[in-house]
Amino acid sequence: MPRPAETGPAEPQAGFVHTFLPGRVVLGAGSLDQVAGEVESLGVRRALVVATRSARDAADVVEVQLGDRFAGRIDGVTQHVPTEVAEHARAKAREVDADGIIAIGGGSAIGLAKAVALTSDVAIVAVPTTYAGSEMTPVWGETSGGSKTTGSDLRVLPRVVVYDPVLSQHLPKKVTAASVANAIAHCVEAVWTPKADPITEVTAVEGLRALATGLRQTLTEPLDLDARSNLLYGACLAGSALATAGTGLHHKLCHLLGGTYNLPHAETHAAVLPQVARVNAPAVPRSKARLQAALGTADLADGLFDLFTAADVPTSLRDLGLTEDQAGQAAKAFKPTDNPIPVTEDLVREILTRAWAGTRP
Ligand code: NAD
């Protein structure tokens, strides 16, 4: 019998539980034109459109397509869903008697739609324009007084996701690379969280392949629609993997750093992930081999580091403004979590010291 360390957590022989989440995905260039039809198929009568500033033109198109079903619009969203912004959106949804919300934008626009769906019976149609993956998860978040509360509730899971690569064609390189780093972190970590399972692993490995391929393509051809489609497909898989595997050591470290020292969420992933992969991946060798094949590298940690470096995403916490003392404080403050190898203060210090300096894993 192979020992658990040799098989990793995601082998069917060990038995597993996987919950498929409901939802419909439409992907293709020009699919924005299908949004109104999808809204109609859901039986939505009064649709509120929520759009990030960069998606105003797309929101105009949808507003016209909706015809009588258009009930109102919220233009502009704020990062991390502040409670006052969520309250305003809920009031607007009540005022226009909305039974559906179309969210066009990144994780922030989709997050705002989720805040409304959490407290009223509205169906969400998500039209993502970044690669964060929130559209595939039942996870919501709201920020109040500087602290973020999150939870999971199937009422906030979008019923339909429409991925149109044309909408993210002009996403700036910096935002593209950072949101891809975030999505890649979801794929990599999905193989070793306590809830990892073989079905999620297949999703995560294919997600990593699509994201890495799409990112490399966009570095040379930012406007290439095939590259943007690859990234949206990868984001869809990364979000699905996050939805079923949840988060582990890597994300918990990033949330501690982001929440305590106000580091940018997406960029923090690029600095921390290669170092966590360096210590965790050897404990799940089969999953590691699959992720390496998907990334096209002989070593997962090095491959991630090289990909992020090639995309100009900072791979050092020092470059993001963290001091060496703060890295040490974070290592002390981190609470142990379920992980393939024991999480000691020394292990966390080693990860953060290397991530701080941006050492090649
Ligand atoms: P975002 O939605 O804040 O967008 C980042 C920036 O890009 C914004 O300034 C936005 O206006 C701009 N932008 C978006 N689309 C654009 C486009 N096509 N062209 C040009 N500019 C564009 O950021 P994000 O990375 O998409 O999402 C991050 C948020 O999502 C965080 O709050 C994170 O916690 C959350 N998130 C939630 C989940 C979940 O499951 N609930 C998963 C991943 C991320």
Short mmCIF file of C-alpha atoms in Angstrom, two decimals, residues 13 53 60 72 82 115 127 146 157 176 178 216 218 223 238 241 246 261 268 290 322:
data_model
loop_
_atom_site.label_atom_id
_atom_site.label_comp_id
_atom_site.label_asym_id
_atom_site.label_seq_id
_atom_site.Cartn_x
_atom_site.Cartn_y
_atom_site.Cartn_z
CA GLN A 13 -8.43 5.02 -4.09
CA ARG A 53 -16.18 52.06 -14.67
CA ASP A 60 -24.74 50.41 -22.34
CA GLY A 72 -31.81 50.28 -13.28
CA PRO A 82 -17.52 48.41 1.69
CA ALA A 115 -23.78 41.41 -1.39
CA VAL A 127 -19.90 39.01 -16.94
CA GLY A 146 -11.18 48.19 7.91
CA LEU A 157 -23.44 31.85 -6.62
CA THR A 176 -3.88 41.10 -16.12
CA ALA A 178 -1.77 40.30 -10.99
CA ARG A 216 2.53 33.88 -21.91
CA THR A 218 -0.76 38.01 -23.72
CA LEU A 223 -4.93 41.98 -27.83
CA ALA A 238 -9.52 28.40 -10.94
CA ALA A 241 -11.32 24.84 -7.81
CA GLY A 246 -11.31 26.31 -0.34
CA TYR A 261 0.04 45.52 6.39
CA THR A 268 1.11 39.34 -2.65
CA ARG A 290 0.75 17.14 -12.77
CA LEU A 322 6.76 45.22 3.69
#
